[in-house]
Coordinates of C-alpha atoms in Angstrom, one line a residue:
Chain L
X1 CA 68.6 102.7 91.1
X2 CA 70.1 99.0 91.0
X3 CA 72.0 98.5 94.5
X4 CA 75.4 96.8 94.1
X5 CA 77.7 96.1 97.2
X6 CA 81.6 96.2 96.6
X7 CA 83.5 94.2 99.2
X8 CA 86.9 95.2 100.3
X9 CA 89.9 92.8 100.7
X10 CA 89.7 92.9 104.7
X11 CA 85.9 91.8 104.2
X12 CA 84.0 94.7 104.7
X13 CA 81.3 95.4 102.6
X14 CA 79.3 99.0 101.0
X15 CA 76.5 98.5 99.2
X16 CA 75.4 101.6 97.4
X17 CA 72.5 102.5 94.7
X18 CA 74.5 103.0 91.5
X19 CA 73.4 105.5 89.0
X20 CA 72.3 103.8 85.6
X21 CA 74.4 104.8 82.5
X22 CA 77.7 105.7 85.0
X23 CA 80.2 103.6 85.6
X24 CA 80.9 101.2 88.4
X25 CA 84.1 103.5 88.9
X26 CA 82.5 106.3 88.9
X27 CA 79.7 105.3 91.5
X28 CA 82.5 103.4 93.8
X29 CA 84.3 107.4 93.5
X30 CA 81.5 109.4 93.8
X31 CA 80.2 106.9 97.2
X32 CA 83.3 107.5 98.9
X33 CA 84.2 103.6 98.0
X34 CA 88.0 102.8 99.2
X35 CA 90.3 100.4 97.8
X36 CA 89.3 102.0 93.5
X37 CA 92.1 104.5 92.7
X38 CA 91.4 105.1 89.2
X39 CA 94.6 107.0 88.5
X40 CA 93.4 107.7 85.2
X41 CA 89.9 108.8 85.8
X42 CA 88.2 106.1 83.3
X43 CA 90.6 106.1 79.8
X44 CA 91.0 102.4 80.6
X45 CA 94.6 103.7 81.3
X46 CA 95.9 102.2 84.4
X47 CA 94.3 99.1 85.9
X48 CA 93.8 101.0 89.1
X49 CA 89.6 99.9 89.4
X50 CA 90.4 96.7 89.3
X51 CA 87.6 94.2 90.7
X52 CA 86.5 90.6 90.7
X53 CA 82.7 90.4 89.5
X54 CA 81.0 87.6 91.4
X55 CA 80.6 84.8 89.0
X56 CA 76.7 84.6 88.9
X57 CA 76.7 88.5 87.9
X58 CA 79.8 87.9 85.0
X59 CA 77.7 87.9 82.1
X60 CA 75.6 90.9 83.1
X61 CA 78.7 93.4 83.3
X62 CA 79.2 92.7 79.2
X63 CA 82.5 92.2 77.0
X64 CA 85.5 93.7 77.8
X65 CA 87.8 95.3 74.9
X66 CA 91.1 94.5 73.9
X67 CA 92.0 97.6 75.9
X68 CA 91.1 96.6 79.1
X69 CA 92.2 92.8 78.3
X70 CA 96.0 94.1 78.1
X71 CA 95.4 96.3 81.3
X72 CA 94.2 92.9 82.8
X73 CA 96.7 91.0 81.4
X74 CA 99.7 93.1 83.7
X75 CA 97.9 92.2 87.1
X76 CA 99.7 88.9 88.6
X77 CA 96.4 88.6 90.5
X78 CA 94.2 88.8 87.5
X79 CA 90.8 85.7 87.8
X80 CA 88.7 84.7 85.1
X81 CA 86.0 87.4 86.8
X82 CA 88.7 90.0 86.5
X83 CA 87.0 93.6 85.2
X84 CA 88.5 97.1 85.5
X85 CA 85.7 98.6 87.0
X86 CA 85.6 101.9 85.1
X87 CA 84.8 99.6 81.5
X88 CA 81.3 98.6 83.5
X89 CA 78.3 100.5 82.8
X90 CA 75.6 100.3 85.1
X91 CA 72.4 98.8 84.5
X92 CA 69.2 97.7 86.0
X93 CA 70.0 94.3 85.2
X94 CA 72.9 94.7 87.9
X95 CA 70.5 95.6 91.1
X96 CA 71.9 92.7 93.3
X97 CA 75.3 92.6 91.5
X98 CA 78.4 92.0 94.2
X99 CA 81.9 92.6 92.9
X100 CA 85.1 92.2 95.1
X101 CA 88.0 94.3 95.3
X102 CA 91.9 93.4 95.8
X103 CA 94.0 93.3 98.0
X104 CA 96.4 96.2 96.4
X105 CA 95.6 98.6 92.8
X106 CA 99.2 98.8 91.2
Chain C
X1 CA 125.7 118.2 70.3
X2 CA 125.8 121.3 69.2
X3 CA 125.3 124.0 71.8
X4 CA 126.9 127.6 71.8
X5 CA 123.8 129.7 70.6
X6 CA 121.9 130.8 73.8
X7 CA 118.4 129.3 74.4
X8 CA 115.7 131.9 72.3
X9 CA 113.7 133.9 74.3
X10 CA 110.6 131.1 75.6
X11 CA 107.9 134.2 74.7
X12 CA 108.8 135.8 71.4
X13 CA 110.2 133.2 69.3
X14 CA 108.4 131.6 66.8
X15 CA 108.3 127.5 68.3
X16 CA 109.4 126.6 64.9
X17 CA 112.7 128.4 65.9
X18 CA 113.2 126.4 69.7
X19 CA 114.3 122.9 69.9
X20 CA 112.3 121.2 72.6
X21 CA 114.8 118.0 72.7
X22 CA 117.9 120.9 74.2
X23 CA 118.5 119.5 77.1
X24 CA 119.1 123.0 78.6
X25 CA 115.8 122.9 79.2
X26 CA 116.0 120.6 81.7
X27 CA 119.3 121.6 83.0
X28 CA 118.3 125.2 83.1
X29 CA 114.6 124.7 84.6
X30 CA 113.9 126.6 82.1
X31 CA 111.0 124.2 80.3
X32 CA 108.1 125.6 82.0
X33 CA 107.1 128.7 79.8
X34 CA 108.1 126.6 76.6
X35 CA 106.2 124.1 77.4
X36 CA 103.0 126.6 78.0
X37 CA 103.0 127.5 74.7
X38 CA 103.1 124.6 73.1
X39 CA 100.2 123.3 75.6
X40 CA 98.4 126.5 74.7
X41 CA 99.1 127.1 71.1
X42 CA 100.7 123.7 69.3
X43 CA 99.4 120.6 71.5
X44 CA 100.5 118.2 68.8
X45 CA 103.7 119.8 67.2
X46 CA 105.8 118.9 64.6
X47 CA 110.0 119.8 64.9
X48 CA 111.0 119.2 61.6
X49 CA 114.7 119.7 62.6
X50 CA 116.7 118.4 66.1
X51 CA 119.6 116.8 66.9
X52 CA 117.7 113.7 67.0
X53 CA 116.0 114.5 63.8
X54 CA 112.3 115.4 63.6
X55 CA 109.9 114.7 65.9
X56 CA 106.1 115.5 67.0
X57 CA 105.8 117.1 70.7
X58 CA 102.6 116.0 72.4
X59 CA 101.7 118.1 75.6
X60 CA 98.7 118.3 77.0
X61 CA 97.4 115.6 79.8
X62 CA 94.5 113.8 77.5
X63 CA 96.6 113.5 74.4
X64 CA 99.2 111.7 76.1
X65 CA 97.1 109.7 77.8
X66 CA 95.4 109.0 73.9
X67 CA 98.6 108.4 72.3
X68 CA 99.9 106.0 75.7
X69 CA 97.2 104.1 75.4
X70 CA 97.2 103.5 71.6
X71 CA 100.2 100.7 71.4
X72 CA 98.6 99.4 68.3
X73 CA 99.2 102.5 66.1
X74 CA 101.9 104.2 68.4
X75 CA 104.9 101.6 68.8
X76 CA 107.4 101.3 71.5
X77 CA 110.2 100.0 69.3
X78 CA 113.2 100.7 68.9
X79 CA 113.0 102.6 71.5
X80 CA 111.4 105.0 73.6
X81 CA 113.6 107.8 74.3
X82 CA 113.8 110.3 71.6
X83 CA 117.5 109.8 70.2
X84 CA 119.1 106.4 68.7
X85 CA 120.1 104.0 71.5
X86 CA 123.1 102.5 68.9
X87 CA 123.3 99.3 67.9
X88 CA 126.9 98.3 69.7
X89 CA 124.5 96.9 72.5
X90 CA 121.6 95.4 71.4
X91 CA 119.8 94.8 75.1
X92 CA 116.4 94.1 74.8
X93 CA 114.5 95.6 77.3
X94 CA 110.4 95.3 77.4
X95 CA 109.5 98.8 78.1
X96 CA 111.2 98.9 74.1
X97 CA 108.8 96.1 73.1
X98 CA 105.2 95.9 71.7
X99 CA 102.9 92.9 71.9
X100 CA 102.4 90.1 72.3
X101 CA 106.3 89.7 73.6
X102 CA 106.2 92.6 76.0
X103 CA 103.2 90.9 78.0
X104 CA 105.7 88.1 78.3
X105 CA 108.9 89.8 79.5
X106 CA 107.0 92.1 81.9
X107 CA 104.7 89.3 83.4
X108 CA 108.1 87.3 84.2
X109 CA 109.3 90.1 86.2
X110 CA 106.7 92.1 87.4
X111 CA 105.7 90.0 90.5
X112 CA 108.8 91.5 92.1
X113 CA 106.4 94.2 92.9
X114 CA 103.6 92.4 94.4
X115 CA 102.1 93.3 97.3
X116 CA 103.3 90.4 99.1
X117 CA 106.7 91.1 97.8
X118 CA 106.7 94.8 99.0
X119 CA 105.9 93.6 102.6
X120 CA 108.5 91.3 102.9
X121 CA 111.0 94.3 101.9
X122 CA 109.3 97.2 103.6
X123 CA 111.1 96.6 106.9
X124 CA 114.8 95.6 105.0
X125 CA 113.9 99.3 103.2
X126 CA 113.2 100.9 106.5
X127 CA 116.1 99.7 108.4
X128 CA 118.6 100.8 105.5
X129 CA 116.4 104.5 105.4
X130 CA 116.8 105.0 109.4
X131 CA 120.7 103.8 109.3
X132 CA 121.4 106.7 106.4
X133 CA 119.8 109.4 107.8
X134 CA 120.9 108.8 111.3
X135 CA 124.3 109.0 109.6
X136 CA 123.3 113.1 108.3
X137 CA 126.0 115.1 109.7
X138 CA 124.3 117.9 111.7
X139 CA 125.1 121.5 112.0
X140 CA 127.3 121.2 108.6
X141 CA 125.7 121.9 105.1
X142 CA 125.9 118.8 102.9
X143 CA 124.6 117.4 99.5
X144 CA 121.5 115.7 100.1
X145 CA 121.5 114.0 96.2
X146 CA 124.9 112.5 97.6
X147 CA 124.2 111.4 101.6
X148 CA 120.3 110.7 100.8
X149 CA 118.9 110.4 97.4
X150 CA 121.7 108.2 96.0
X151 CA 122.3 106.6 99.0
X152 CA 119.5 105.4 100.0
X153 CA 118.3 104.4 96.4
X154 CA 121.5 102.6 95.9
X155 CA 121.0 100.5 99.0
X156 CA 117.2 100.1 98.1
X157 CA 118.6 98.5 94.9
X158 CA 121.5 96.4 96.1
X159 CA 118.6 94.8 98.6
X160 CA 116.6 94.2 95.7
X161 CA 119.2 92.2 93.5
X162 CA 120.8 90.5 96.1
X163 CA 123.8 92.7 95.1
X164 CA 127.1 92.8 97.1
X165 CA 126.7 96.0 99.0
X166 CA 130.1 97.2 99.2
X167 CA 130.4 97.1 95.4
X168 CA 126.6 99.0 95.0
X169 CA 127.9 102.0 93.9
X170 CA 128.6 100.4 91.0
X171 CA 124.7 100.0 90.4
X172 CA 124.0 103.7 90.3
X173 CA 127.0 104.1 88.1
X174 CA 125.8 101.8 85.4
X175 CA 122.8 103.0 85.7
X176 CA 124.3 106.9 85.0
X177 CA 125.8 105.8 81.8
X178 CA 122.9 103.5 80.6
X179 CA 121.0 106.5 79.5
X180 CA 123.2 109.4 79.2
X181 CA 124.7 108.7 75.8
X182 CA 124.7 111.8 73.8
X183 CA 123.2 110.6 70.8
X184 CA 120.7 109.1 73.5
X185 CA 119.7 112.3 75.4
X186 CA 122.0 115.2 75.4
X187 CA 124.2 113.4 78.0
X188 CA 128.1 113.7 78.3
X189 CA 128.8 110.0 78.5
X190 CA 132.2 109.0 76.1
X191 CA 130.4 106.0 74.3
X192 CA 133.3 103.6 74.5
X193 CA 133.3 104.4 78.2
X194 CA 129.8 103.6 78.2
X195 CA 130.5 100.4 76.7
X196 CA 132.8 98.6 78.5
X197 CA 130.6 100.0 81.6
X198 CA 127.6 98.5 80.1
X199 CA 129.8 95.1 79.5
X200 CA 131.3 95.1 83.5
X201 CA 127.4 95.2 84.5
X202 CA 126.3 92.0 82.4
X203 CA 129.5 89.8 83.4
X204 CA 129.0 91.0 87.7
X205 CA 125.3 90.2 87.0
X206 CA 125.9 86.8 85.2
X207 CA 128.5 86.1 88.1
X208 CA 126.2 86.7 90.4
X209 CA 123.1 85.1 88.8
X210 CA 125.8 81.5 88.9
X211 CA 126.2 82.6 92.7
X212 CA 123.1 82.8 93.3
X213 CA 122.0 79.7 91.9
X214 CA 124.7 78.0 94.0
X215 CA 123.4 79.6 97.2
X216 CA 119.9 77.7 96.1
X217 CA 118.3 79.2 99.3
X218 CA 114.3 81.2 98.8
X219 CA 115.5 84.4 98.6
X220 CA 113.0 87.2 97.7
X221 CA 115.7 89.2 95.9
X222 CA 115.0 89.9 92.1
X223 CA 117.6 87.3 90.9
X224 CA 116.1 84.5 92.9
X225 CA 112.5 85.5 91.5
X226 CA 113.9 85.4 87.7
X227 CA 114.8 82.3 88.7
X228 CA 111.9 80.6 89.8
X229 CA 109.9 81.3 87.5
X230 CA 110.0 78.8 84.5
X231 CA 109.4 81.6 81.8
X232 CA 112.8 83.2 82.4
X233 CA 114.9 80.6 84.9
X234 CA 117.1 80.8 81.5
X235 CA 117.4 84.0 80.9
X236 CA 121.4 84.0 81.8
X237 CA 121.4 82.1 78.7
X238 CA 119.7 85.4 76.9
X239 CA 122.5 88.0 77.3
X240 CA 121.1 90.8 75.8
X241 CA 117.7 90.0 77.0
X242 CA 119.2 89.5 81.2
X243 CA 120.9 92.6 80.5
X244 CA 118.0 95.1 78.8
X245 CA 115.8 93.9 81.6
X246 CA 119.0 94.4 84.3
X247 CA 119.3 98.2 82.7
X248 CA 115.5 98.2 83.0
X249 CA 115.1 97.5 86.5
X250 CA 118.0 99.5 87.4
X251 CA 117.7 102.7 85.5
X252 CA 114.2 102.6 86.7
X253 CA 114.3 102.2 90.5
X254 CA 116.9 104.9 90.3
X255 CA 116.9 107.7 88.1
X256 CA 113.8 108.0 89.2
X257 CA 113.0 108.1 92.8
X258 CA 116.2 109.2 93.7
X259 CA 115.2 112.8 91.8
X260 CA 111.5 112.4 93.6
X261 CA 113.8 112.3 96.6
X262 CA 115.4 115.2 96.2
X263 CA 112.6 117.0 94.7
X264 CA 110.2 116.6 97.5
X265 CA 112.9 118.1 99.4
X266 CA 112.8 121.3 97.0
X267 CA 109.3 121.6 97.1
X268 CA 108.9 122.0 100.5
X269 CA 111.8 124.6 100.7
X270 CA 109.7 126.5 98.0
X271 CA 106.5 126.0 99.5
X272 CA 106.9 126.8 102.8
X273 CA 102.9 126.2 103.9
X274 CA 102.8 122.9 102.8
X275 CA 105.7 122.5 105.1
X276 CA 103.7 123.6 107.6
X277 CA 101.1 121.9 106.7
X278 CA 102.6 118.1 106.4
X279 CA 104.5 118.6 109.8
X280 CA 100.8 120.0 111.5
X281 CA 99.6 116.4 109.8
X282 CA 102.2 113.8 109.2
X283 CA 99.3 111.2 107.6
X284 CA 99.3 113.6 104.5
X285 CA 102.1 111.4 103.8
X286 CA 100.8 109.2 100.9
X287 CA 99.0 111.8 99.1
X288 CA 102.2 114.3 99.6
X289 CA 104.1 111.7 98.1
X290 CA 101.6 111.2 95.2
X291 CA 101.8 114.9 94.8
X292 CA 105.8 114.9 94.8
X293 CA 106.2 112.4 92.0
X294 CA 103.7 114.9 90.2
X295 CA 105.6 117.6 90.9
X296 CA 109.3 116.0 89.5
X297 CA 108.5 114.0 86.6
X298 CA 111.1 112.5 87.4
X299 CA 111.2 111.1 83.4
X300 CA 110.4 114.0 81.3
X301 CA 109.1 112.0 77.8
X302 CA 108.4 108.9 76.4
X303 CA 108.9 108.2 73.1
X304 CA 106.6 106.5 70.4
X305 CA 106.8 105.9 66.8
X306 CA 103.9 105.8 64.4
X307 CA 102.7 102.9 62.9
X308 CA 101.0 104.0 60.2
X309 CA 99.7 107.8 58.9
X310 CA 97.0 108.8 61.3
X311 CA 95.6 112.5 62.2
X312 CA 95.9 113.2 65.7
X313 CA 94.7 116.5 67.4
X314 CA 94.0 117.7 63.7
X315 CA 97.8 116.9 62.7
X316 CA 98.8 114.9 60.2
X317 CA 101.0 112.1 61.6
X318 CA 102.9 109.9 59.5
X319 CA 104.1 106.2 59.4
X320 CA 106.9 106.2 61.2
X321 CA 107.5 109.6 62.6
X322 CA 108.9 110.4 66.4
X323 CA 105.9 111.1 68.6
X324 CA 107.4 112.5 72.2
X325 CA 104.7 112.6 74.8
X326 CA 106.1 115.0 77.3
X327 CA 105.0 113.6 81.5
X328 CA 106.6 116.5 82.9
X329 CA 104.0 119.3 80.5
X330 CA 101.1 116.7 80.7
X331 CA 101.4 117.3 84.7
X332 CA 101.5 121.2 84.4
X333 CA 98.7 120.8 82.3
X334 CA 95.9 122.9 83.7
X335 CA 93.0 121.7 81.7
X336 CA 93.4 118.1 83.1
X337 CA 94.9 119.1 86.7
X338 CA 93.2 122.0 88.9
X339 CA 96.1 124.2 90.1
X340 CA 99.1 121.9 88.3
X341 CA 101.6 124.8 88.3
X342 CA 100.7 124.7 92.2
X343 CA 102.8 121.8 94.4
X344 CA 99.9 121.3 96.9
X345 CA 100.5 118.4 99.2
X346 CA 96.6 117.8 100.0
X347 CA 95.4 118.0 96.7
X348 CA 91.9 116.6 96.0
X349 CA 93.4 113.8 93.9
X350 CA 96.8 113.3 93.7
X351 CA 97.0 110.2 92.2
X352 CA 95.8 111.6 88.7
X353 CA 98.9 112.3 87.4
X354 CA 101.1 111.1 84.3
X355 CA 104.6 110.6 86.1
X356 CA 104.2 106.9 85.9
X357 CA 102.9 107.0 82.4
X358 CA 99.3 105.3 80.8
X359 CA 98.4 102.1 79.5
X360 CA 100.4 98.6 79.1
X361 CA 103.4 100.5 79.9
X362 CA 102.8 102.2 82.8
X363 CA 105.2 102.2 85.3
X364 CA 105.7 98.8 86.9
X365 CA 107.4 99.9 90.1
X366 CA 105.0 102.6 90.9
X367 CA 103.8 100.9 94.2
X368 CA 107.7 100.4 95.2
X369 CA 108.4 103.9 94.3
X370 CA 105.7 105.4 96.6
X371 CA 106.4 103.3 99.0
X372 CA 110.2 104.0 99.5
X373 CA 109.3 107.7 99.2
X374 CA 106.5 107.4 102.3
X375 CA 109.2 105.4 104.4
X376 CA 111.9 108.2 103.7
X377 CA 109.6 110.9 105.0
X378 CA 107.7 108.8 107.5
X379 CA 111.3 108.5 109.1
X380 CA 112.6 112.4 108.4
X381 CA 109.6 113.8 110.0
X382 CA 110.7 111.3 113.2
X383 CA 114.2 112.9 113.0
X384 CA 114.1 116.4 111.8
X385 CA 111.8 119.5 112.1
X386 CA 113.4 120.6 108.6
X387 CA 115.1 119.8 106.0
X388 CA 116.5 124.0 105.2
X389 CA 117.5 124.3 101.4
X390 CA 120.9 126.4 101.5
X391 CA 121.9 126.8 98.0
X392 CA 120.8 126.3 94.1
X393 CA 120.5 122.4 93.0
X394 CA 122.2 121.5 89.7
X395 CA 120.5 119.5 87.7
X396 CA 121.3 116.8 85.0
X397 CA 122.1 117.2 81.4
X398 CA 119.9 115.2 79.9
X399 CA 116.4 115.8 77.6
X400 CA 115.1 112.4 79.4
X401 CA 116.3 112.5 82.9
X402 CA 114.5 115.6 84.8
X403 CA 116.6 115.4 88.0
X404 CA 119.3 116.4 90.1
X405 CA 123.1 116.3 90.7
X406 CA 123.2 117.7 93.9
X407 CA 121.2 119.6 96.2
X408 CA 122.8 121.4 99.4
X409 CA 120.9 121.3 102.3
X410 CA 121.0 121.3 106.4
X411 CA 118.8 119.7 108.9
X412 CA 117.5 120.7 112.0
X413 CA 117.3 118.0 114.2
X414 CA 113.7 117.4 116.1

């Protein structure tokens, strides 16, 4: 199980071992995580999982689709390491991975 | 529109006999068992013949969240309410818009919502809350839509345009007429009325946009931020465009929570445990308030148009037809929601609901709206024991608008 640690806003960190093939979402939901929402439980719906992949771990969370570009595109405080969580599928290549979390899910 | 027959009976009738765009529905309360059996035995209907023409009804939680999502072959233009808005005013409005220029129009706009933004107003929005309910006459029975819900979301809205207040009652006025056209929803609105209504509210707003601009002070009002930022410091210059996203703003930070406000209200009367319950624990709050906006819809459809023939939940759909997703059956929808035909104030997760709607459109004052509605009730639970329900509510004529004209209540001070 790779180990991947979210950090909240206010700094504090959970690092948790993710389940392979699930998404980040999905193991930030199931670990208690605060600060995902995921109104729409994964559809790529809402923009509510919203987090900012460390740079050095971009490239391992994939390509985003169209989708989840236009969900992106509404958040004013969307970075170039911008993801909605729930579009990541864990792998092992992610044991390590850190991703931050905003300040607000809207 | 034509209305003398009584509504068929919601169990018997064949659903190719019942119009689901009557807005008797929603007037009546009647919708629920209607909408039942169309979740249970048409999810994806087609009403060949309405008053607003044909029309496909979607009604269960996952399709709409399919069809919401799917802005490349579901379209938001003209216009996404299930009648003809009329050309005689031809605001444009974003939420009526598909890419690439609704990106544009909602990104100008939408940081009047940040969370930076909401802080700054949260204590303006408090102060206004505590003033109008320490001004609740106790010991009489009055109309809370009135002295509360309208009120309070008029002041909420004046504050956020910078608008004169004594005048703000003009806001929820406008606002009343902007979508109650009857060839619009059912409404009663006398369309000349409605448009030299619609005309007043773009010359105060252009008035007050030159004012503004004179005043040249940092305001945090929504006038000031259309202002500063370059993409639409113009827009005065764009008449229909100021005004669509004017209606917008308005029609949507009103029609809306003020009904959530009233609702919550209802639902408490009618579900006397979860009184109990959120005055035993007053930081269910947030997820009460979640669960409220569920419980309302305060916005009973959105409307699509198809973009090209598709097959959706085995029906044929084709180019160009009405598609109506319907929020207020997608949240009673039991295969997506445990207990949805249950208002439960500690639900496991409340936020999974489709009042604010899926995908690029999705509601863009959603954190404002719950955030005014936690403030109200923060401050009623530091006034009153209960808020007693002491008569029927009347609700609004509409097929879009699921709310409420009045609501007569009592409270009982702490």
């Amino acid at each position: 199980m790779p180990k991947v640690t979210l950090i909240e806003f206010n700094g504090t960190d959970h690092t948790i071992d993710a389940e392979t093939g699930k998404s980040l979402m999905m193991n930030a939901i199931d670990n208690g995580i605060p600060g995902i929402d995921a109104d729409c439980g994964g559809a790529c719906a809402c923009g509510t999982c919203h987090v900012f992949v460390e740079q050095k771990w971009f490239d391992a969370t994939g390509e985003s689709n169209p989708l989840e570009d236009s969900m992106l595109s509404m958040r004013p405080d969307r970075e170039e390491v911008s993801r909605l969580s729930c579009q990541i599928e864990i792998t092992d290549a992610m044991d390590g991975m850190v991703v931050r979390m905003p300040e607000y899910q809207m | 529109m034509n209305q003398i027959a009584d509504m068929p009976d919601a169990v018997e009738t064949p659903l190719d006999q019942i119009d689901f765009s009557d807005p008797r529905l929603l007037k009546d309360d009647s919708w629920h068992e209607y909408f039942a059996r169309l979740r249970d035995e048409s999810p994806v209907h087609y009403q060949a013949e309405s008053p607003f023409g044909p029309f496909w009804s979607i009604t269960r939680f996952e399709d709409i969240v399919a069809v919401d999502s799917n802005f490349q072959d579901f379209s938001s233009e003209p216009t996404i309410i299930i009648g003809e808005v009329g050309e005689e005013i031809p605001a444009e409005m974003f939420i009526a818009m598909d890419p690439p220029k609704h990106d544009v129009q909602r990104k100008a706009v939408q940081g009047v919502v940040a969370p930076k933004n909401l802080e700054e107003m949260e204590g303006l929005i408090r102060t206004r809350v505590q003033e109008a309910l320490d001004d609740l006459p106790v010991g009489e029975t009055f109309d809370w839509v009135e002295k509360v819900s309208i009120n309070i979301t008029t002041q909420m809205l004046a504050t956020l345009f910078g608008f004169p207040f004594e005048d703000r009652a003009k806001l929820t006025y406008w606002s009343d007429i902007a979508a109650a056209g009857p060839q619009m929803t059912g409404g009663d609105i006398d369309p000349q009325e409605r448009f030299d209504g619609l005309m007043e509210c773009l010359a105060t707003f252009t008035q007050l946009w030159h004012d503004r601009k004179a005043q040249n002070d940092d305001g945090f009002d929504l006038i000031s931020m259309l202002q500063r930022d370059p993409a639409t410091a113009d827009m005065v210059d764009r008449p229909m465009e100021y005004m669509g996203n004017l209606l917008l703003l308005i029609v949507g930070g009103n029609d809306t929570t003020r009904n959530s406000m009233t609702g919550g209200v209802l639902a408490l009367n009618q579900n006397p445990a979860e009184y109990d319950k959120l005055r035993a624990d007053q930081s269910l709050i947030p997820s009460m308030v979640s669960e409220i906006i569920r419980w309302q819809t305060p916005l009973a459809h959105m409307r699509r148009r198809a973009t090209r023939d598709i097959e959706f939940g085995g029906q044929q759909i084709k180019k160009d037809d009405k598609v109506v997703m319907w929020y207020m059956s997608g949240n009673r929808d039991e295969r997506s929601i445990e207990n949805a035909n249950e208002f439960i104030i500690d639900r496991a997760n409340p936020r999974h609901h489709i009042a604010f709607g899926f995908g690029i459109h999705r509601c863009m004052g959603n954190r404002l709206a719950e955030m005014q509605l936690r403030i109200l009730w923060e401050e009623i639970m530091l006034r009153f024991s209960h808020i007693e329900v002491m008569g029927e509510p009347t609700r609004v004529n509409s097929n879009f608008v699921k709310g409420y004209e009045t609501l007569p209540v009592r409270v009982h001070p702490l």
